[in-house]
GROMACS .gro file of C-alpha atoms in nm:
model
  489
    1MET     CA    1  14.283   4.705   7.899
    2ASP     CA    2  13.984   4.882   7.983
    3ASN     CA    3  14.174   5.066   8.342
    4ILE     CA    4  14.390   5.164   8.035
    5SER     CA    5  14.175   5.331   7.799
    6VAL     CA    6  13.962   5.453   8.033
    7LYS     CA    7  14.347   5.679   8.153
    8LYS     CA    8  14.419   5.773   7.807
    9ASN     CA    9  14.005   5.827   7.759
   10LEU     CA   10  14.073   6.047   8.043
   11TYR     CA   11  14.347   6.270   7.983
   12ARG     CA   12  14.270   6.305   7.621
   13LEU     CA   13  13.947   6.473   7.786
   14THR     CA   14  14.184   6.678   8.054
   15MET     CA   15  14.459   6.795   7.796
   16PRO     CA   16  14.237   7.083   7.605
   17ILE     CA   17  14.083   7.148   7.887
   18PHE     CA   18  14.409   7.221   8.102
   19ILE     CA   19  14.505   7.459   7.856
   20ASP     CA   20  14.133   7.621   7.744
   21ILE     CA   21  14.105   7.721   8.152
   22ALA     CA   22  14.452   7.807   8.180
   23LEU     CA   23  14.420   8.034   7.873
   24VAL     CA   24  14.135   8.172   8.040
   25MET     CA   25  14.294   8.220   8.360
   26LEU     CA   26  14.541   8.362   8.126
   27LEU     CA   27  14.315   8.641   8.036
   28GLY     CA   28  14.233   8.813   8.393
   29ALA     CA   29  14.610   8.752   8.383
   30VAL     CA   30  14.722   8.940   8.113
   31ASP     CA   31  14.522   9.242   8.237
   32THR     CA   32  14.676   9.286   8.542
   33VAL     CA   33  15.042   9.236   8.452
   34MET     CA   34  14.976   9.521   8.178
   35LEU     CA   35  14.787   9.709   8.450
   36SER     CA   36  15.124   9.687   8.638
   37ARG     CA   37  15.317   9.885   8.423
   38TYR     CA   38  15.051  10.156   8.395
   39SER     CA   39  14.968  10.189   8.819
   40ASP     CA   40  14.966   9.972   9.064
   41ASP     CA   41  14.634  10.177   9.127
   42ALA     CA   42  14.441  10.019   8.811
   43VAL     CA   43  14.541   9.686   8.928
   44ALA     CA   44  14.352   9.702   9.289
   45ALA     CA   45  14.050   9.877   9.074
   46VAL     CA   46  14.049   9.607   8.836
   47GLY     CA   47  14.056   9.390   9.061
   48LEU     CA   48  13.825   9.467   9.277
   49ASP     CA   49  13.639   9.522   8.912
   50ASN     CA   50  13.710   9.146   8.781
   51GLN     CA   51  13.579   8.969   9.078
   52LEU     CA   52  13.239   9.121   9.072
   53ILE     CA   53  13.202   9.028   8.730
   54SER     CA   54  13.322   8.654   8.846
   55PHE     CA   55  13.092   8.644   9.017
   56VAL     CA   56  12.797   8.762   8.781
   57PHE     CA   57  12.963   8.458   8.568
   58LEU     CA   58  12.900   8.247   8.815
   59VAL     CA   59  12.527   8.361   8.843
   60TYR     CA   60  12.553   8.256   8.476
   61GLN     CA   61  12.751   7.990   8.556
   62PHE     CA   62  12.395   7.774   8.704
   63VAL     CA   63  12.262   7.744   8.426
   64SER     CA   64  12.545   7.598   8.218
   65MET     CA   65  12.695   7.442   8.507
   66GLY     CA   66  12.350   7.244   8.602
   67ALA     CA   67  12.335   7.141   8.181
   68ALA     CA   68  12.745   7.033   8.164
   69ILE     CA   69  12.609   6.787   8.433
   70LEU     CA   70  12.290   6.619   8.269
   71CYS     CA   71  12.395   6.730   7.917
   72ALA     CA   72  12.738   6.392   8.034
   73GLN     CA   73  12.450   6.189   8.224
   74TYR     CA   74  12.213   6.177   7.898
   75TYR     CA   75  12.495   6.161   7.668
   76GLY     CA   76  12.626   5.809   7.877
   77ALA     CA   77  12.274   5.732   7.860
   78GLY     CA   78  12.178   5.734   7.491
   79TYR     CA   79  11.936   5.998   7.558
   80ARG     CA   80  11.977   6.229   7.276
   81THR     CA   81  11.621   6.378   7.289
   82ARG     CA   82  11.688   6.451   7.645
   83PHE     CA   83  12.080   6.645   7.521
   84MET     CA   84  11.866   6.806   7.278
   85GLN     CA   85  11.570   6.960   7.508
   86ILE     CA   86  11.865   7.032   7.806
   87VAL     CA   87  12.136   7.218   7.537
   88GLY     CA   88  11.816   7.439   7.410
   89ILE     CA   89  11.626   7.506   7.715
   90ALA     CA   90  12.039   7.637   7.848
   91VAL     CA   91  12.059   7.897   7.580
   92MET     CA   92  11.777   8.081   7.632
   93VAL     CA   93  11.763   8.135   7.968
   94ASN     CA   94  12.109   8.200   7.965
   95THR     CA   95  11.976   8.413   7.656
   96LEU     CA   96  11.740   8.628   7.869
   97LEU     CA   97  11.892   8.557   8.254
   98GLY     CA   98  12.257   8.754   8.035
   99MET     CA   99  12.008   9.049   7.879
  100ALA     CA  100  11.935   9.138   8.235
  101VAL     CA  101  12.217   9.136   8.426
  102SER     CA  102  12.455   9.317   8.154
  103CYS     CA  103  12.157   9.604   8.136
  104ALA     CA  104  12.236   9.632   8.511
  105LEU     CA  105  12.571   9.658   8.518
  106TRP     CA  106  12.574   9.910   8.288
  107LEU     CA  107  12.328  10.096   8.488
  108TRP     CA  108  12.425  10.037   8.796
  109ALA     CA  109  12.833   9.996   8.800
  110GLU     CA  110  12.908  10.329   9.051
  111PRO     CA  111  12.667  10.221   9.317
  112LEU     CA  112  12.816   9.900   9.372
  113LEU     CA  113  13.153   9.981   9.371
  114THR     CA  114  13.036  10.234   9.636
  115SER     CA  115  12.907   9.974   9.847
  116PHE     CA  116  13.246   9.699   9.847
  117GLY     CA  117  13.393   9.985   9.920
  118LEU     CA  118  13.638  10.138   9.679
  119ARG     CA  119  13.816  10.412   9.737
  120GLU     CA  120  13.721  10.743   9.590
  121ASN     CA  121  14.080  10.762   9.421
  122LEU     CA  122  14.031  10.430   9.247
  123MET     CA  123  13.684  10.486   9.066
  124PRO     CA  124  13.662  10.654   8.779
  125ASP     CA  125  13.873  10.345   8.657
  126GLY     CA  126  13.693  10.119   8.848
  127VAL     CA  127  13.332  10.245   8.682
  128ARG     CA  128  13.476  10.261   8.333
  129TYR     CA  129  13.610   9.928   8.378
  130LEU     CA  130  13.283   9.750   8.500
  131GLN     CA  131  13.042   9.922   8.280
  132ILE     CA  132  13.238   9.845   7.970
  133THR     CA  133  13.283   9.453   8.038
  134GLY     CA  134  12.992   9.436   8.197
  135SER     CA  135  12.801   9.558   8.021
  136LEU     CA  136  12.934   9.289   7.702
  137SER     CA  137  12.901   8.998   7.974
  138PHE     CA  138  12.552   8.865   7.860
  139PHE     CA  139  12.783   8.724   7.528
  140GLN     CA  140  12.983   8.539   7.845
  141ALA     CA  141  12.662   8.366   7.886
  142LEU     CA  142  12.671   8.216   7.585
  143SER     CA  143  12.941   8.132   7.557
  144LEU     CA  144  12.998   7.934   7.931
  145THR     CA  145  12.672   7.719   7.743
  146PHE     CA  146  12.812   7.637   7.460
  147SER     CA  147  13.089   7.510   7.639
  148ALA     CA  148  12.914   7.283   7.836
  149ALA     CA  149  12.767   7.144   7.584
  150LEU     CA  150  13.068   7.064   7.389
  151ARG     CA  151  13.289   6.894   7.684
  152SER     CA  152  12.976   6.696   7.782
  153THR     CA  153  13.042   6.517   7.453
  154GLY     CA  154  13.420   6.481   7.491
  155LYS     CA  155  13.455   6.750   7.259
  156THR     CA  156  13.668   6.965   7.454
  157ILE     CA  157  13.940   7.041   7.198
  158LYS     CA  158  13.691   7.299   7.088
  159PRO     CA  159  13.656   7.533   7.378
  160MET     CA  160  14.005   7.478   7.386
  161LEU     CA  161  14.063   7.637   7.022
  162SER     CA  162  13.824   7.983   7.073
  163THR     CA  163  14.016   8.069   7.366
  164VAL     CA  164  14.324   8.071   7.188
  165ALA     CA  165  14.154   8.290   6.938
  166VAL     CA  166  14.056   8.487   7.290
  167ASN     CA  167  14.404   8.552   7.437
  168ILE     CA  168  14.556   8.665   7.088
  169LEU     CA  169  14.266   8.911   7.059
  170ASN     CA  170  14.333   8.992   7.432
  171ILE     CA  171  14.660   9.015   7.408
  172VAL     CA  172  14.698   9.199   7.088
  173GLY     CA  173  14.413   9.507   7.188
  174ASN     CA  174  14.591   9.520   7.529
  175TYR     CA  175  14.915   9.628   7.388
  176ALA     CA  176  14.799   9.841   7.110
  177LEU     CA  177  14.456  10.049   7.357
  178ILE     CA  178  14.670  10.024   7.677
  179PHE     CA  179  14.938  10.179   7.639
  180GLY     CA  180  14.799  10.384   7.278
  181HIS     CA  181  15.012  10.126   7.021
  182TRP     CA  182  14.976  10.138   6.584
  183GLY     CA  183  14.807  10.468   6.629
  184LEU     CA  184  14.563  10.412   6.865
  185PRO     CA  185  14.489  10.635   7.095
  186ALA     CA  186  14.573  10.542   7.511
  187MET     CA  187  14.352  10.461   7.649
  188GLY     CA  188  14.469  10.311   7.976
  189VAL     CA  189  14.198  10.101   8.217
  190GLU     CA  190  13.910  10.128   7.974
  191GLY     CA  191  14.109   9.984   7.655
  192ALA     CA  192  14.149   9.689   7.906
  193ALA     CA  193  13.823   9.747   7.938
  194TRP     CA  194  13.739   9.724   7.568
  195ALA     CA  195  14.030   9.389   7.499
  196THR     CA  196  13.865   9.249   7.743
  197ALA     CA  197  13.537   9.280   7.632
  198GLY     CA  198  13.622   9.260   7.253
  199SER     CA  199  13.760   8.857   7.357
  200ARG     CA  200  13.492   8.765   7.492
  201ILE     CA  201  13.281   8.836   7.227
  202ALA     CA  202  13.455   8.723   6.951
  203SER     CA  203  13.433   8.394   7.234
  204THR     CA  204  13.064   8.374   7.196
  205VAL     CA  205  13.095   8.445   6.820
  206ILE     CA  206  13.380   8.115   6.764
  207LEU     CA  207  13.205   7.859   7.019
  208ALA     CA  208  12.858   7.960   6.830
  209CYS     CA  209  13.028   7.840   6.489
  210PHE     CA  210  13.112   7.517   6.628
  211MET     CA  211  12.801   7.472   6.752
  212THR     CA  212  12.669   7.507   6.408
  213GLY     CA  213  12.928   7.385   6.284
  214ILE     CA  214  12.954   7.645   5.985
  215TRP     CA  215  13.092   7.492   5.681
  216ARG     CA  216  13.076   7.577   5.297
  217ALA     CA  217  13.070   7.337   5.008
  218SER     CA  218  12.883   7.257   4.713
  219ALA     CA  219  12.786   6.910   4.642
  220SER     CA  220  12.465   6.758   4.472
  221VAL     CA  221  12.111   6.781   4.570
  222LYS     CA  222  12.013   6.440   4.826
  223LYS     CA  223  11.891   6.381   5.186
  224ASP     CA  224  12.101   6.156   5.391
  225ILE     CA  225  11.941   5.935   5.659
  226THR     CA  226  12.255   5.891   5.944
  227PRO     CA  227  12.289   5.705   6.251
  228ARG     CA  228  12.401   6.069   6.392
  229GLY     CA  229  12.064   6.275   6.242
  230ILE     CA  230  11.922   6.405   5.882
  231VAL     CA  231  12.185   6.585   5.648
  232PHE     CA  232  12.036   6.870   5.419
  233HIS     CA  233  12.267   6.897   5.094
  234THR     CA  234  12.168   7.161   4.742
  235LEU     CA  235  12.317   7.314   4.466
  236ARG     CA  236  12.528   7.648   4.557
  237ALA     CA  237  12.521   7.847   4.875
  238SER     CA  238  12.659   7.748   5.171
  239TYR     CA  239  12.560   7.522   5.417
  240PHE     CA  240  12.606   7.499   5.888
  241VAL     CA  241  12.703   7.161   6.077
  242ILE     CA  242  12.503   7.176   6.392
  243SER     CA  243  12.784   6.944   6.581
  244LEU     CA  244  12.552   6.811   6.898
  245PRO     CA  245  12.423   6.450   6.889
  246PHE     CA  246  12.277   6.482   6.575
  247LYS     CA  247  12.416   6.633   6.294
  248VAL     CA  248  12.225   6.813   6.031
  249VAL     CA  249  12.357   7.029   5.738
  250PHE     CA  250  12.135   7.236   5.472
  251LYS     CA  251  12.191   7.501   5.208
  252SER     CA  252  11.871   7.628   5.119
  253ALA     CA  253  11.552   7.795   5.296
  254SER     CA  254  11.336   7.495   5.246
  255ALA     CA  255  11.586   7.272   5.421
  256ALA     CA  256  11.607   7.492   5.671
  257ARG     CA  257  11.254   7.528   5.730
  258THR     CA  258  11.268   7.125   5.761
  259VAL     CA  259  11.543   7.056   6.020
  260TYR     CA  260  11.378   7.346   6.204
  261ALA     CA  261  11.078   7.189   6.207
  262SER     CA  262  11.314   6.882   6.235
  263TYR     CA  263  11.431   7.011   6.607
  264SER     CA  264  11.127   7.237   6.663
  265ARG     CA  265  10.968   6.846   6.790
  266TYR     CA  266  11.184   6.859   7.134
  267PHE     CA  267  11.025   7.167   7.220
  268ARG     CA  268  10.647   7.091   7.157
  269PRO     CA  269  10.519   7.032   7.406
  270PHE     CA  270  10.785   7.230   7.609
  271PRO     CA  271  11.022   6.950   7.815
  272TRP     CA  272  10.951   7.131   8.187
  273GLN     CA  273  11.045   6.834   8.344
  274GLU     CA  274  11.413   6.918   8.211
  275MET     CA  275  11.349   7.297   8.263
  276LYS     CA  276  11.284   7.146   8.645
  277ASN     CA  277  11.563   6.924   8.608
  278LEU     CA  278  11.790   7.172   8.509
  279PHE     CA  279  11.703   7.407   8.789
  280HIS     CA  280  11.746   7.126   9.052
  281ILE     CA  281  12.142   7.036   8.953
  282GLY     CA  282  12.188   7.400   8.877
  283ILE     CA  283  12.066   7.633   9.137
  284PRO     CA  284  12.274   7.421   9.425
  285ALA     CA  285  12.568   7.352   9.229
  286MET     CA  286  12.527   7.739   9.145
  287SER     CA  287  12.474   7.811   9.532
  288GLU     CA  288  12.759   7.691   9.632
  289GLU     CA  289  13.029   7.875   9.390
  290MET     CA  290  12.819   8.203   9.440
  291SER     CA  291  12.799   8.166   9.838
  292TYR     CA  292  13.211   8.114   9.864
  293SER     CA  293  13.164   8.454   9.606
  294LEU     CA  294  13.039   8.631   9.800
  295SER     CA  295  13.275   8.557  10.108
  296GLN     CA  296  13.552   8.648   9.891
  297ILE     CA  297  13.368   8.964   9.802
  298VAL     CA  298  13.263   9.021  10.183
  299ILE     CA  299  13.688   8.929  10.264
  300THR     CA  300  13.783   9.165   9.974
  301PHE     CA  301  13.592   9.481  10.171
  302PHE     CA  302  13.771   9.406  10.466
  303ILE     CA  303  14.082   9.442  10.311
  304ASN     CA  304  14.011   9.716  10.137
  305GLN     CA  305  14.017   9.865  10.482
  306ILE     CA  306  14.333   9.856  10.512
  307SER     CA  307  14.530   9.971  10.245
  308THR     CA  308  14.523  10.014   9.920
  309GLU     CA  309  14.855   9.820   9.933
  310ALA     CA  310  14.711   9.530  10.052
  311LEU     CA  311  14.453   9.549   9.872
  312THR     CA  312  14.680   9.480   9.549
  313THR     CA  313  14.870   9.276   9.711
  314LYS     CA  314  14.544   9.038   9.717
  315VAL     CA  315  14.509   9.103   9.347
  316TYR     CA  316  14.804   8.973   9.264
  317CYS     CA  317  14.844   8.709   9.528
  318THR     CA  318  14.512   8.600   9.397
  319THR     CA  319  14.606   8.603   9.071
  320THR     CA  320  14.932   8.399   9.030
  321ILE     CA  321  14.738   8.098   9.336
  322THR     CA  322  14.492   8.046   9.027
  323PHE     CA  323  14.741   7.833   8.798
  324VAL     CA  324  14.780   7.614   9.117
  325ILE     CA  325  14.435   7.500   9.093
  326LEU     CA  326  14.473   7.510   8.674
  327PHE     CA  327  14.565   7.097   8.737
  328SER     CA  328  14.287   6.965   8.977
  329THR     CA  329  14.047   7.190   8.824
  330SER     CA  330  14.167   7.085   8.533
  331ILE     CA  331  14.164   6.659   8.536
  332VAL     CA  332  13.832   6.688   8.793
  333GLN     CA  333  13.653   6.891   8.510
  334GLY     CA  334  13.796   6.532   8.219
  335GLY     CA  335  13.683   6.343   8.473
  336ASP     CA  336  13.362   6.478   8.635
  337ILE     CA  337  13.276   6.461   8.259
  338LEU     CA  338  13.376   6.059   8.279
  339VAL     CA  339  13.196   6.003   8.570
  340GLY     CA  340  12.837   6.177   8.487
  341HIS     CA  341  12.889   5.985   8.155
  342TYR     CA  342  12.930   5.664   8.390
  343ILE     CA  343  12.652   5.741   8.666
  344GLY     CA  344  12.414   5.766   8.330
  345GLN     CA  345  12.467   5.450   8.251
  346LEU     CA  346  12.469   5.283   8.621
  347ARG     CA  347  12.793   5.193   8.608
  348TYR     CA  348  12.864   5.316   9.039
  349ARG     CA  349  13.207   5.157   9.130
  350ALA     CA  350  13.331   5.264   8.801
  351ALA     CA  351  13.249   5.625   8.901
  352TYR     CA  352  13.419   5.544   9.233
  353ILE     CA  353  13.685   5.417   9.100
  354LEU     CA  354  13.784   5.652   8.860
  355GLY     CA  355  13.714   5.941   9.059
  356ASN     CA  356  13.932   5.854   9.281
  357TYR     CA  357  14.238   5.829   9.034
  358VAL     CA  358  14.148   6.155   8.984
  359TYR     CA  359  14.135   6.302   9.301
  360ARG     CA  360  14.541   6.139   9.316
  361MET     CA  361  14.644   6.278   9.069
  362ALA     CA  362  14.533   6.639   9.136
  363ASN     CA  363  14.657   6.635   9.452
  364ILE     CA  364  14.969   6.557   9.368
  365LEU     CA  365  15.021   6.782   9.046
  366THR     CA  366  14.834   7.031   9.277
  367LEU     CA  367  15.083   7.026   9.580
  368ILE     CA  368  15.383   7.046   9.401
  369VAL     CA  369  15.327   7.339   9.147
  370ALA     CA  370  15.229   7.496   9.467
  371SER     CA  371  15.572   7.413   9.681
  372LEU     CA  372  15.725   7.534   9.314
  373LEU     CA  373  15.578   7.875   9.467
  374ALA     CA  374  15.617   7.910   9.746
  375LEU     CA  375  15.991   7.836   9.661
  376GLY     CA  376  16.027   8.117   9.391
  377GLY     CA  377  15.743   8.392   9.485
  378HIS     CA  378  15.950   8.633   9.635
  379PHE     CA  379  16.109   8.661   9.222
  380LEU     CA  380  15.747   8.650   9.105
  381LEU     CA  381  15.624   8.942   9.285
  382THR     CA  382  16.002   9.107   9.246
  383PHE     CA  383  15.878   9.109   8.816
  384LEU     CA  384  15.523   9.261   8.909
  385THR     CA  385  15.617   9.461   9.110
  386SER     CA  386  15.881   9.728   9.309
  387ASN     CA  387  15.633   9.763   9.643
  388ASP     CA  388  15.860   9.633   9.959
  389TYR     CA  389  15.510   9.506  10.181
  390ILE     CA  390  15.341   9.413   9.840
  391ILE     CA  391  15.651   9.150   9.768
  392THR     CA  392  15.718   9.066  10.150
  393THR     CA  393  15.364   9.056  10.265
  394GLY     CA  394  15.287   8.822   9.942
  395THR     CA  395  15.566   8.618   9.959
  396TRP     CA  396  15.453   8.496  10.275
  397ILE     CA  397  15.080   8.433  10.125
  398PHE     CA  398  15.261   8.208   9.892
  399CYS     CA  399  15.377   7.986  10.196
  400ILE     CA  400  15.048   7.988  10.340
  401ASP     CA  401  14.948   7.917  10.046
  402LEU     CA  402  15.109   7.582  10.053
  403PHE     CA  403  14.890   7.436  10.301
  404LEU     CA  404  14.597   7.524  10.163
  405SER     CA  405  14.643   7.393   9.847
  406TYR     CA  406  14.612   7.068  10.033
  407GLY     CA  407  14.278   7.136  10.164
  408ARG     CA  408  14.150   7.292   9.851
  409VAL     CA  409  14.235   7.024   9.564
  410LYS     CA  410  13.997   6.849   9.836
  411ASN     CA  411  13.722   7.100   9.787
  412ILE     CA  412  13.744   7.112   9.404
  413PHE     CA  413  13.770   6.696   9.381
  414ALA     CA  414  13.451   6.688   9.565
  415CYS     CA  415  13.255   6.917   9.447
  416GLY     CA  416  13.228   6.919   9.118
  417THR     CA  417  13.226   6.476   9.094
  418LEU     CA  418  12.943   6.487   9.385
  419ARG     CA  419  12.758   6.696   9.120
  420ALA     CA  420  12.874   6.468   8.815
  421THR     CA  421  12.681   6.176   9.057
  422GLY     CA  422  12.365   6.440   9.071
  423ASP     CA  423  12.424   6.494   9.499
  424ALA     CA  424  12.446   6.918   9.456
  425ILE     CA  425  12.265   6.961   9.786
  426TYR     CA  426  12.511   6.831  10.027
  427PRO     CA  427  12.829   7.038   9.957
  428VAL     CA  428  12.608   7.377   9.892
  429ILE     CA  429  12.504   7.289  10.265
  430VAL     CA  430  12.888   7.264  10.373
  431GLY     CA  431  13.022   7.524  10.181
  432VAL     CA  432  12.802   7.770  10.320
  433ILE     CA  433  12.834   7.686  10.712
  434CYS     CA  434  13.188   7.669  10.665
  435GLN     CA  435  13.239   7.990  10.413
  436TRP     CA  436  13.038   8.209  10.639
  437SER     CA  437  13.155   8.080  11.012
  438VAL     CA  438  13.532   7.962  10.913
  439ALA     CA  439  13.672   8.162  10.578
  440VAL     CA  440  13.460   8.515  10.684
  441GLY     CA  441  13.436   8.516  11.078
  442ILE     CA  442  13.826   8.402  11.153
  443ALA     CA  443  13.978   8.565  10.899
  444TRP     CA  444  13.804   8.889  11.005
  445CYS     CA  445  13.898   8.773  11.346
  446LEU     CA  446  14.253   8.735  11.216
  447GLY     CA  447  14.317   9.010  11.016
  448ILE     CA  448  14.071   9.316  11.183
  449PRO     CA  449  14.112   9.290  11.574
  450MET     CA  450  14.434   9.095  11.599
  451GLY     CA  451  14.593   9.318  11.370
  452LEU     CA  452  14.762   9.064  11.099
  453GLY     CA  453  14.580   9.212  10.821
  454ILE     CA  454  14.606   9.024  10.495
  455ILE     CA  455  14.823   8.718  10.639
  456GLY     CA  456  14.570   8.678  10.911
  457MET     CA  457  14.320   8.618  10.637
  458TRP     CA  458  14.483   8.406  10.460
  459ILE     CA  459  14.538   8.147  10.739
  460GLY     CA  460  14.121   8.216  10.814
  461PHE     CA  461  14.119   8.079  10.449
  462CYS     CA  462  14.385   7.835  10.519
  463LEU     CA  463  14.088   7.628  10.788
  464ASP     CA  464  13.797   7.702  10.610
  465GLU     CA  465  13.966   7.518  10.259
  466ASN     CA  466  14.101   7.234  10.493
  467LEU     CA  467  13.796   7.210  10.684
  468ARG     CA  468  13.523   7.154  10.372
  469GLY     CA  469  13.763   6.913  10.241
  470VAL     CA  470  13.821   6.663  10.448
  471ILE     CA  471  13.372   6.675  10.535
  472LEU     CA  472  13.299   6.673  10.190
  473MET     CA  473  13.595   6.319  10.094
  474LYS     CA  474  13.415   6.159  10.360
  475ARG     CA  475  13.093   6.218  10.135
  476TRP     CA  476  13.263   6.129   9.888
  477HIS     CA  477  13.375   5.816  10.014
  478SER     CA  478  13.005   5.750  10.221
  479LEU     CA  479  12.867   5.695   9.851
  480LYS     CA  480  12.574   5.814   9.948
  481TRP     CA  481  12.543   6.032   9.640
  482LYS     CA  482  12.460   5.659   9.466
  483GLY     CA  483  12.074   5.668   9.320
  484LYS     CA  484  12.088   6.051   9.224
  485SER     CA  485  12.146   5.997   8.840
  486PHE     CA  486  11.889   6.200   8.666
  487ALA     CA  487  11.882   5.937   8.373
  488GLN     CA  488  11.735   5.748   8.536
  489LYS     CA  489  11.402   5.987   8.640
   0.00000   0.00000   0.00000
């Protein structure tokens, strides 16, 4: 009965995460598909921009990933005060970091794209798209933090609902602004940028509302002390709920001051140890992801030297392949929440058994989807473009990716789950060594000197993913991650 309950809880967490991640991926895919009807050059320019933006989001994620891991462990251990402190610190750090990075992207958009070899004919579209989406990216920093806090407590439906709304706004915005419908000007790439940035702002607002649980009601004056916190009610006006482990509802200025005093006590004196824990887990978690993203940017630079067609092929293939890993990513993230709860409770055997079950399910689902893509890739690319080079090369890439996916799912599981246990350093060491020696080194050798082009580079990716996967799975099965829980520090 306990196993049945755990599996049901896993699927309850996974389905909203699955929908959420699918819609986040769709957000980028919508730009690619709609711009493909505009021009292939626009797809290439925006594809490189989105790779840089994704790298920037990794900078924001070092805080949100660390917060997610710590919040899950503290929530499982029942440490509500430490939970509140981590959320507050994460919001503060990501706000400051997001503002600084957004200013840098606005000021240095063109030098950045020039340094990554964007072709001159693509530069105007690339610069404008990066300036708009990059300068407003600090909203995504807050959005990532809010989502991490909500998910760590099992509230996975709320981030999903915000992503649903965001995708609707993005599709409508792209339709109106790229092609000039409903009396609006046809802005092309700039229109796609405004639609994407606007939808991300809306996501942040919606998640902030979920975090504060905005409500409107009227009630008689009273004060309730409940197991979940303090509830204040007053006559007239509106009140809001802070939907964290504590529930606080207030309507008047005096009640607001009382609640502020109640929450500010968690930060007097300032919890420097919690900030240290956040950086201790967040920086290694970010470092592995950032190393991977940087290696992909370098390889994109190599591909850009081959031809614009090769770069466009990568954009189409990468956008499509992200949906292959959707199933493994969602079930692993759902499993990591429960693993974090178990680690916080020092239930190591339960965490290990659950982790193995999550890996098996992720592996089966990923290989099924990768096989379908290998079989139907030619038809899909024919729908997206009429360029024979892109269609032929992309079809071969989808076949290679079937073998690549077997290693990728190991990395997604092992990296995420080892972090959830608190073992964040080991994946970084393995990732940096393999990504730069195998993924970048072999990909360059096969693609440029040996003349295999982008297909040779994908073979290098395949070798990297499978090698890292074997090493990291051995770490997981060794159980050397035991005793690394931050809840006991």
